[in-house]
Amino acid sequence: MYRQAICAVFVNKENKILLGFNSKDGVYTMCQGGIEEGETPKEACKREVKEELGFKISDEDLEAEFEEIVKCEWVKDKSLDYYETEFIGQELKIFKIFFDEEKMNFSQSNEFENPVWIYPHEIHKFNISLGKIKFKLEAYKEIIKIIGI
């Protein structure tokens, strides 16, 4: 069974995407997280952005919601307590959000520290897939292809 989750891909006017450092896992990540019971994917997207980045987004900020789902399986290693769950991975619902510098200001969280803007072709230069989260780099490459940048 796959955990249902969202991935909020922020794109700026230079067509760069946003990554933040997750100190818990020691990797760079896009804004993402699980869909809670009774929550729509759009509601989950708005909640995750607020939790991880510290600002609210509206329906108008959501440039696109994609039908494609990106599936990624977690590393099967019983020593990793982070993934002690009934889930074997996650299915990511993708949202593209245009970053509006005028109204979106970051606040620090341990899930999204030191935000950095990168060109999509640079994603392999960042620690995306280390240790227990080896699936992310390929998933992120697929997401970038889906959103068309």
Backbone as ProteinMPNN parsed JSONL, in Angstrom:
{"seq_chain_A": "MYRQAICAVFVNKENKILLGFNSKDGVYTMCQGGIEEGETPKEACKREVKEELGFKISDEDLEAEFEEIVKCEWVKDKSLDYYETEFIGQELKIFKIFFDEEKMNFSQSNEFENPVWIYPHEIHKFNISLGKIKFKLEAYKEIIKIIGI", "coords_chain_A": {"N_chain_A": [[0.85, -1.181, 0.0], [0.488, 2.229, -0.76], [1.427, 5.362, 0.577], [-0.543, 8.231, 0.409], [0.319, 11.304, -0.957], [1.448, 14.73, -1.438], [3.235, 16.857, -3.735], [4.546, 19.949, -3.844], [5.577, 21.988, -6.239], [7.491, 24.695, -6.529], [7.946, 27.335, -8.771], [9.924, 29.89, -10.098], [10.163, 33.187, -11.678], [12.331, 32.865, -13.333], [12.212, 30.314, -14.177], [13.257, 28.516, -12.365], [13.399, 25.952, -9.857], [12.327, 25.311, -6.492], [14.176, 24.174, -3.735], [14.635, 22.842, -0.46], [16.582, 22.322, 2.515], [16.386, 19.393, 4.383], [16.981, 18.83, 7.544], [16.571, 16.693, 9.233], [16.607, 14.386, 7.64], [18.866, 14.875, 6.178], [19.022, 15.738, 3.528], [18.246, 17.496, 0.433], [15.038, 18.725, -0.504], [11.846, 18.918, -2.165], [8.889, 20.81, -1.427], [6.79, 18.799, 0.275], [4.441, 16.262, 1.396], [2.338, 14.079, 3.401], [-1.106, 13.228, 2.678], [-3.687, 13.9, 4.778], [-6.231, 12.058, 6.588], [-9.492, 12.545, 5.347], [-8.853, 14.839, 4.02], [-8.475, 16.801, 1.077], [-6.325, 16.522, -1.842], [-5.585, 19.137, -2.656], [-6.101, 20.641, -0.334], [-4.233, 19.438, 1.34], [-1.886, 20.219, 0.06], [-1.906, 23.018, 0.464], [-1.744, 23.047, 3.281], [0.734, 21.753, 3.76], [2.522, 23.559, 2.531], [2.176, 25.778, 4.207], [3.043, 24.66, 6.672], [5.721, 23.884, 6.088], [6.952, 26.023, 4.716], [5.938, 28.362, 5.741], [4.066, 30.246, 4.832], [0.835, 31.2, 3.518], [-1.008, 29.846, 0.767], [-3.211, 30.474, -1.963], [-6.054, 29.299, -3.918], [-5.692, 30.549, -6.344], [-2.95, 30.774, -6.492], [-2.12, 28.269, -7.166], [-0.858, 27.112, -9.886], [-1.037, 24.854, -11.525], [-2.543, 21.626, -11.334], [-1.688, 18.384, -11.555], [-2.697, 15.447, -13.323], [-1.171, 13.164, -13.453], [0.413, 10.756, -11.39], [3.167, 10.3, -9.323], [4.9, 7.54, -8.414], [6.758, 6.22, -5.763], [8.944, 3.946, -4.268], [9.862, 3.093, -0.957], [13.024, 2.557, 0.695], [13.693, -0.725, 1.616], [14.441, -1.417, 4.546], [14.73, -2.605, 7.611], [16.027, -1.437, 9.737], [15.62, 1.217, 9.615], [13.874, 3.361, 11.309], [12.234, 5.421, 10.518], [10.708, 4.616, 8.391], [9.127, 2.589, 9.386], [6.326, 1.286, 8.868], [3.085, 0.536, 7.492], [3.127, 1.17, 4.869], [4.59, 0.899, 1.602], [5.743, 2.764, 0.128], [5.234, 5.911, -1.53], [2.643, 7.754, -3.228], [2.742, 10.459, -5.214], [0.901, 13.352, -5.651], [0.947, 16.002, -7.87], [1.561, 19.479, -7.71], [1.93, 22.589, -9.293], [3.306, 25.659, -8.52], [3.434, 29.077, -8.919], [5.975, 31.131, -7.8], [5.527, 33.952, -5.99], [7.264, 36.653, -5.283], [6.482, 38.97, -4.015], [4.481, 38.365, -2.15], [5.091, 36.0, -0.856], [6.896, 34.83, 1.725], [9.558, 33.185, 3.26], [9.679, 31.095, 6.188], [11.731, 29.564, 8.632], [11.944, 26.018, 8.987], [12.493, 22.722, 10.332], [12.172, 20.949, 8.322], [12.475, 22.272, 5.968], [14.91, 23.97, 5.378], [17.22, 26.636, 4.611], [16.439, 27.598, 1.85], [16.833, 27.119, -1.665], [17.162, 28.135, -5.025], [17.092, 26.408, -8.047], [18.081, 25.505, -11.394], [16.185, 23.149, -13.239], [17.801, 21.155, -14.524], [19.953, 21.008, -12.854], [19.453, 19.448, -10.688], [20.626, 17.007, -10.002], [22.971, 17.737, -8.77], [22.553, 18.176, -6.134], [22.202, 16.877, -2.801], [19.89, 14.712, -2.9], [19.039, 12.105, -2.738], [19.982, 10.243, -0.463], [21.03, 7.548, 1.605], [18.316, 6.41, 3.37], [16.385, 7.479, 1.707], [16.502, 6.92, -1.088], [14.913, 6.909, -3.303], [14.099, 9.432, -4.149], [15.489, 11.153, -6.053], [15.065, 10.126, -8.689], [12.281, 10.233, -8.713], [11.883, 13.011, -8.491], [13.046, 13.879, -10.884], [11.203, 12.796, -12.675], [8.919, 14.24, -11.911], [9.692, 16.863, -12.627], [9.781, 16.564, -15.393], [7.058, 16.069, -15.894], [5.844, 18.523, -15.127], [6.842, 20.148, -17.036], [9.202, 21.785, -17.278]], "CA_chain_A": [[0.0, 0.0, 0.0], [1.246, 3.47, -0.885], [0.968, 6.555, 1.29], [-0.964, 9.3, -0.495], [1.071, 12.509, -0.6], [1.509, 15.793, -2.45], [4.51, 17.533, -3.967], [4.309, 21.323, -4.291], [6.763, 22.434, -6.97], [7.506, 26.147, -6.711], [8.712, 27.776, -9.929], [10.005, 31.355, -10.111], [10.1, 33.811, -13.009], [13.477, 32.392, -14.118], [11.961, 28.878, -14.379], [14.005, 27.721, -11.4], [12.557, 25.284, -8.874], [12.729, 25.533, -5.107], [14.529, 23.073, -2.85], [15.021, 23.215, 0.89], [17.337, 21.269, 3.186], [15.703, 18.709, 5.476], [18.071, 18.438, 8.437], [16.249, 15.387, 9.824], [17.037, 13.344, 6.713], [20.156, 15.237, 5.605], [18.896, 15.851, 2.07], [17.406, 18.558, -0.116], [13.717, 18.224, -0.847], [10.793, 19.845, -2.559], [7.843, 20.868, -0.411], [5.92, 17.643, 0.089], [3.975, 15.625, 2.611], [1.201, 13.181, 3.308], [-2.488, 13.698, 2.683], [-4.321, 13.4, 5.993], [-7.577, 11.506, 6.428], [-10.538, 13.537, 5.164], [-8.28, 16.013, 3.373], [-8.275, 16.693, -0.369], [-4.934, 16.83, -2.197], [-5.387, 20.592, -2.672], [-6.014, 21.069, 1.071], [-2.942, 18.956, 1.839], [-0.863, 21.083, -0.535], [-1.926, 24.297, 1.186], [-1.27, 22.807, 4.649], [2.172, 21.471, 3.726], [3.226, 24.815, 2.242], [2.128, 26.582, 5.44], [3.889, 24.018, 7.679], [7.133, 23.815, 5.723], [7.504, 27.289, 4.22], [5.514, 29.437, 6.624], [3.113, 31.206, 4.263], [-0.386, 30.63, 2.953], [-1.257, 29.986, -0.662], [-4.632, 30.424, -2.322], [-6.338, 28.541, -5.141], [-5.13, 31.295, -7.47], [-1.508, 30.533, -6.531], [-1.896, 26.94, -7.729], [-0.809, 27.275, -11.341], [-1.5, 23.622, -12.167], [-2.666, 20.376, -10.586], [-1.486, 17.39, -12.605], [-3.37, 14.154, -13.182], [-0.157, 12.13, -13.281], [0.854, 10.445, -10.035], [4.515, 9.733, -9.305], [5.001, 6.501, -7.393], [8.121, 5.913, -5.369], [9.026, 2.958, -3.198], [10.851, 3.379, 0.068], [14.057, 1.555, 0.922], [13.208, -1.786, 2.51], [15.494, -1.629, 5.532], [14.037, -2.6, 8.906], [16.761, -0.623, 10.715], [15.24, 2.618, 9.439], [12.604, 3.533, 12.019], [11.435, 6.436, 9.831], [9.801, 3.955, 7.465], [8.41, 1.48, 10.006], [4.951, 1.614, 8.557], [2.473, -0.43, 6.579], [3.3, 1.651, 3.502], [5.808, 0.484, 0.896], [6.215, 3.945, -0.581], [4.212, 6.949, -1.617], [2.161, 8.227, -4.515], [2.769, 11.919, -5.126], [0.051, 14.21, -6.479], [1.839, 17.128, -8.153], [1.035, 20.834, -7.89], [2.91, 23.599, -9.714], [2.951, 26.933, -7.905], [4.315, 30.179, -9.289], [6.447, 31.827, -6.606], [5.316, 35.397, -6.031], [8.175, 37.25, -4.3], [5.807, 40.063, -3.309], [3.623, 37.934, -1.049], [5.529, 34.739, -0.263], [8.125, 34.975, 2.497], [9.873, 31.941, 3.944], [10.084, 30.996, 7.586], [12.524, 28.351, 8.784], [11.451, 24.824, 9.665], [13.529, 21.698, 10.212], [11.907, 20.185, 7.104], [12.741, 23.077, 4.775], [15.873, 25.003, 5.751], [18.116, 27.155, 3.569], [15.852, 27.447, 0.514], [17.718, 27.397, -2.791], [16.533, 28.055, -6.35], [17.984, 25.743, -8.999], [17.527, 25.113, -12.685], [15.84, 21.726, -13.166], [18.897, 20.268, -14.944], [20.973, 20.99, -11.795], [18.959, 18.714, -9.52], [21.559, 15.93, -9.657], [24.094, 18.302, -8.02], [22.16, 18.324, -4.734], [21.965, 15.634, -2.072], [18.458, 14.446, -2.915], [18.772, 10.691, -2.488], [21.004, 9.597, 0.35], [20.576, 6.617, 2.621], [16.975, 5.824, 3.394], [15.457, 8.06, 0.734], [17.146, 6.785, -2.394], [13.918, 7.01, -4.371], [13.67, 10.798, -4.467], [16.068, 11.798, -7.232], [14.339, 9.682, -9.883], [10.919, 10.777, -8.614], [11.938, 14.442, -8.79], [13.277, 14.017, -12.327], [9.919, 12.52, -13.322], [8.042, 15.381, -11.615], [10.149, 17.985, -13.46], [9.334, 16.281, -16.758], [5.598, 16.218, -15.927], [5.423, 19.929, -15.078], [7.25, 20.766, -18.293], [10.266, 22.801, -17.218]], "C_chain_A": [[0.898, 1.249, 0.0], [0.596, 4.587, -0.071], [0.613, 7.614, 0.249], [-0.319, 10.606, -0.033], [1.0, 13.522, -1.74], [2.947, 16.262, -2.589], [4.185, 18.894, -4.557], [5.593, 21.844, -4.923], [6.643, 23.935, -7.208], [8.435, 26.49, -7.865], [8.733, 29.302, -9.906], [10.027, 31.883, -11.547], [11.265, 33.411, -13.911], [13.355, 30.907, -14.474], [12.881, 28.003, -13.531], [13.009, 27.093, -10.43], [13.168, 25.434, -7.487], [13.019, 24.217, -4.401], [14.84, 23.651, -1.481], [15.731, 22.045, 1.54], [16.523, 20.714, 4.342], [16.777, 18.164, 6.405], [17.818, 17.085, 9.094], [16.792, 14.255, 8.95], [18.387, 13.633, 6.069], [20.159, 15.357, 4.096], [18.121, 17.107, 1.7], [16.096, 17.95, -0.592], [12.857, 19.331, -1.436], [9.791, 19.871, -1.409], [6.883, 19.708, -0.676], [5.496, 17.072, 1.428], [2.709, 14.832, 2.381], [-0.143, 13.891, 3.301], [-3.165, 13.07, 3.893], [-5.736, 12.915, 5.706], [-8.615, 12.626, 6.347], [-10.096, 14.793, 4.435], [-8.19, 15.776, 1.865], [-6.799, 16.95, -0.675], [-4.648, 18.333, -2.186], [-5.264, 21.139, -1.246], [-4.675, 20.645, 1.67], [-1.8, 19.824, 1.316], [-0.776, 22.401, 0.228], [-1.377, 24.137, 2.603], [0.239, 22.582, 4.669], [2.989, 22.729, 3.442], [3.278, 25.675, 3.501], [3.078, 26.0, 6.491], [5.378, 24.127, 7.339], [7.745, 25.152, 5.33], [7.04, 28.505, 5.003], [4.607, 30.481, 6.018], [1.926, 30.473, 3.653], [-0.404, 30.822, 1.446], [-2.758, 29.852, -0.899], [-4.811, 29.545, -3.559], [-5.713, 29.219, -6.353], [-3.619, 31.08, -7.607], [-1.166, 29.19, -7.172], [-1.995, 27.025, -9.249], [-1.34, 26.041, -12.066], [-1.556, 22.49, -11.148], [-2.65, 19.277, -11.641], [-2.205, 16.086, -12.285], [-2.365, 13.039, -12.9], [0.221, 11.988, -11.809], [2.247, 9.828, -10.143], [4.607, 8.791, -8.109], [6.464, 6.298, -7.043], [8.106, 4.963, -4.181], [10.145, 3.324, -2.241], [11.872, 2.252, 0.144], [13.517, 0.544, 1.927], [14.331, -2.163, 3.471], [14.868, -1.487, 6.909], [14.76, -1.77, 9.967], [16.38, 0.851, 10.632], [13.879, 2.855, 10.072], [11.683, 4.544, 11.338], [10.395, 5.796, 8.927], [9.165, 2.705, 8.065], [6.93, 1.788, 9.912], [4.389, 0.528, 7.661], [2.663, -0.037, 5.118], [4.61, 1.145, 2.899], [6.427, 1.648, 0.13], [5.13, 4.995, -0.598], [3.861, 7.261, -3.061], [2.0, 9.731, -4.396], [1.839, 12.563, -6.145], [0.826, 15.515, -6.64], [1.068, 18.425, -8.366], [2.184, 21.736, -8.313], [2.421, 24.943, -9.204], [3.949, 27.989, -8.361], [4.68, 30.941, -8.028], [6.34, 33.325, -6.809], [6.141, 36.043, -4.919], [7.512, 38.339, -3.467], [5.029, 39.576, -2.089], [4.06, 36.651, -0.359], [6.881, 34.926, 0.405], [8.346, 33.72, 3.322], [10.027, 32.135, 5.444], [10.787, 29.651, 7.724], [11.72, 27.24, 9.445], [12.519, 23.756, 9.485], [13.319, 20.815, 8.986], [12.296, 20.956, 5.847], [13.626, 24.263, 5.146], [16.64, 25.473, 4.514], [17.561, 26.966, 2.157], [16.829, 27.874, -0.58], [16.929, 27.213, -4.089], [17.524, 27.44, -7.318], [17.277, 25.572, -10.345], [17.257, 23.611, -12.628], [16.982, 20.783, -13.546], [20.009, 20.175, -13.893], [20.604, 20.075, -10.633], [19.915, 17.604, -9.08], [22.752, 16.426, -8.835], [23.806, 18.405, -6.52], [21.924, 16.961, -4.103], [20.467, 15.42, -1.939], [18.188, 13.048, -2.391], [19.914, 10.032, -1.737], [20.344, 8.622, 1.314], [19.171, 6.102, 2.412], [16.035, 6.392, 2.353], [16.06, 8.079, -0.661], [16.192, 7.013, -3.55], [13.731, 8.427, -4.883], [14.239, 11.384, -5.75], [15.312, 11.401, -8.498], [12.912, 10.214, -9.877], [10.913, 12.255, -8.981], [12.203, 14.698, -10.274], [11.976, 13.787, -13.096], [8.944, 13.682, -13.12], [8.406, 16.579, -12.494], [9.689, 17.795, -14.904], [7.819, 16.506, -16.884], [5.189, 17.687, -15.949], [5.953, 20.742, -16.257], [8.257, 21.893, -18.203], [11.629, 22.144, -17.327]], "O_chain_A": [[1.925, 1.297, 0.677], [-0.627, 4.728, -0.043], [1.382, 7.862, -0.68], [-0.403, 10.967, 1.141], [0.555, 13.214, -2.846], [3.767, 16.089, -1.687], [3.613, 18.985, -5.643], [6.575, 22.108, -4.229], [5.804, 24.388, -7.987], [9.563, 26.004, -7.936], [7.696, 29.939, -9.719], [9.924, 31.115, -12.504], [11.196, 33.597, -15.126], [14.292, 30.316, -15.01], [13.238, 26.894, -13.926], [11.921, 27.623, -10.207], [14.37, 25.655, -7.339], [12.229, 23.275, -4.456], [15.256, 24.804, -1.358], [15.508, 20.895, 1.159], [16.029, 21.467, 5.181], [17.412, 17.155, 6.099], [18.768, 16.4, 9.473], [17.363, 13.289, 9.454], [18.994, 12.741, 5.477], [21.178, 15.108, 3.451], [17.434, 17.702, 2.53], [16.055, 16.8, -1.029], [13.11, 20.518, -1.232], [9.853, 19.029, -0.514], [6.244, 19.648, -1.726], [6.104, 17.353, 2.461], [2.091, 14.899, 1.319], [-0.297, 14.988, 3.836], [-3.212, 11.846, 4.017], [-6.355, 13.306, 4.717], [-8.62, 13.54, 7.171], [-10.89, 15.716, 4.253], [-7.863, 14.673, 1.429], [-6.094, 17.535, 0.147], [-3.575, 18.753, -1.751], [-4.424, 21.998, -0.979], [-4.057, 21.402, 2.419], [-0.857, 20.124, 2.049], [0.315, 22.842, 0.592], [-0.628, 24.992, 3.077], [0.943, 23.155, 5.5], [4.038, 22.938, 4.053], [4.324, 26.24, 3.82], [3.829, 26.739, 7.128], [6.196, 24.428, 8.208], [8.926, 25.392, 5.583], [7.668, 29.562, 4.942], [4.389, 31.523, 6.636], [2.004, 29.291, 3.318], [0.106, 31.81, 0.916], [-3.471, 29.202, -0.134], [-3.835, 29.105, -4.167], [-5.258, 28.55, -7.28], [-3.071, 31.19, -8.704], [-0.054, 28.996, -7.663], [-3.088, 27.009, -9.816], [-2.01, 26.157, -13.092], [-0.736, 22.406, -10.234], [-3.509, 19.249, -12.522], [-2.304, 15.68, -11.128], [-2.677, 12.081, -12.192], [0.334, 12.976, -11.083], [2.475, 8.937, -10.961], [4.42, 9.189, -6.959], [7.313, 6.215, -7.93], [7.358, 5.151, -3.221], [11.212, 3.791, -2.639], [11.609, 1.131, -0.293], [12.954, 0.915, 2.957], [15.076, -3.113, 3.232], [14.517, -0.384, 7.328], [14.167, -1.434, 10.992], [16.775, 1.644, 11.486], [12.848, 2.585, 9.456], [10.472, 4.521, 11.561], [9.322, 6.361, 8.715], [8.704, 1.84, 7.32], [6.361, 2.464, 10.769], [5.13, -0.302, 7.134], [2.384, -0.835, 4.224], [5.609, 0.986, 3.601], [7.509, 1.52, -0.444], [4.214, 4.97, 0.224], [4.657, 7.064, -3.979], [1.22, 10.221, -3.579], [1.974, 12.347, -7.35], [1.309, 16.074, -5.655], [0.074, 18.472, -9.089], [3.281, 21.659, -7.76], [1.271, 25.322, -9.424], [5.159, 27.82, -8.208], [3.801, 31.352, -7.271], [6.984, 33.894, -7.69], [5.761, 35.987, -3.749], [7.931, 38.602, -2.339], [4.928, 40.297, -1.096], [3.452, 36.255, 0.635], [7.888, 35.153, -0.265], [7.436, 33.246, 4.002], [10.447, 33.193, 5.911], [10.466, 28.705, 7.005], [10.919, 27.488, 10.346], [13.359, 23.862, 8.591], [14.191, 20.016, 8.644], [12.432, 20.364, 4.776], [13.166, 25.402, 5.22], [16.692, 24.776, 3.501], [18.154, 26.246, 1.354], [17.554, 28.858, -0.437], [16.145, 26.275, -4.235], [18.666, 27.888, -7.41], [16.05, 25.504, -10.422], [18.035, 22.874, -12.023], [17.119, 19.716, -12.947], [20.913, 19.349, -14.026], [21.379, 19.946, -9.685], [19.994, 17.301, -7.889], [23.474, 15.613, -8.258], [24.707, 18.688, -5.73], [21.505, 16.015, -4.77], [19.847, 15.888, -0.984], [17.211, 12.831, -1.674], [20.728, 9.33, -2.338], [19.228, 8.853, 1.78], [18.871, 5.446, 1.414], [14.965, 5.824, 2.135], [16.118, 9.117, -1.32], [16.629, 7.283, -4.669], [13.23, 8.595, -5.995], [13.511, 12.062, -6.475], [14.956, 12.266, -9.298], [12.39, 10.605, -10.922], [10.027, 12.706, -9.708], [11.645, 15.63, -10.853], [11.683, 14.501, -14.055], [8.228, 14.064, -14.046], [7.522, 17.236, -13.043], [9.259, 18.746, -15.557], [7.356, 17.071, -17.875], [4.29, 18.066, -16.699], [5.556, 21.891, -16.452], [8.18, 22.857, -18.965], [12.65, 22.831, -17.296]]}, "name": "protein", "num_of_chains": 1, "seq": "MYRQAICAVFVNKENKILLGFNSKDGVYTMCQGGIEEGETPKEACKREVKEELGFKISDEDLEAEFEEIVKCEWVKDKSLDYYETEFIGQELKIFKIFFDEEKMNFSQSNEFENPVWIYPHEIHKFNISLGKIKFKLEAYKEIIKIIGI"}
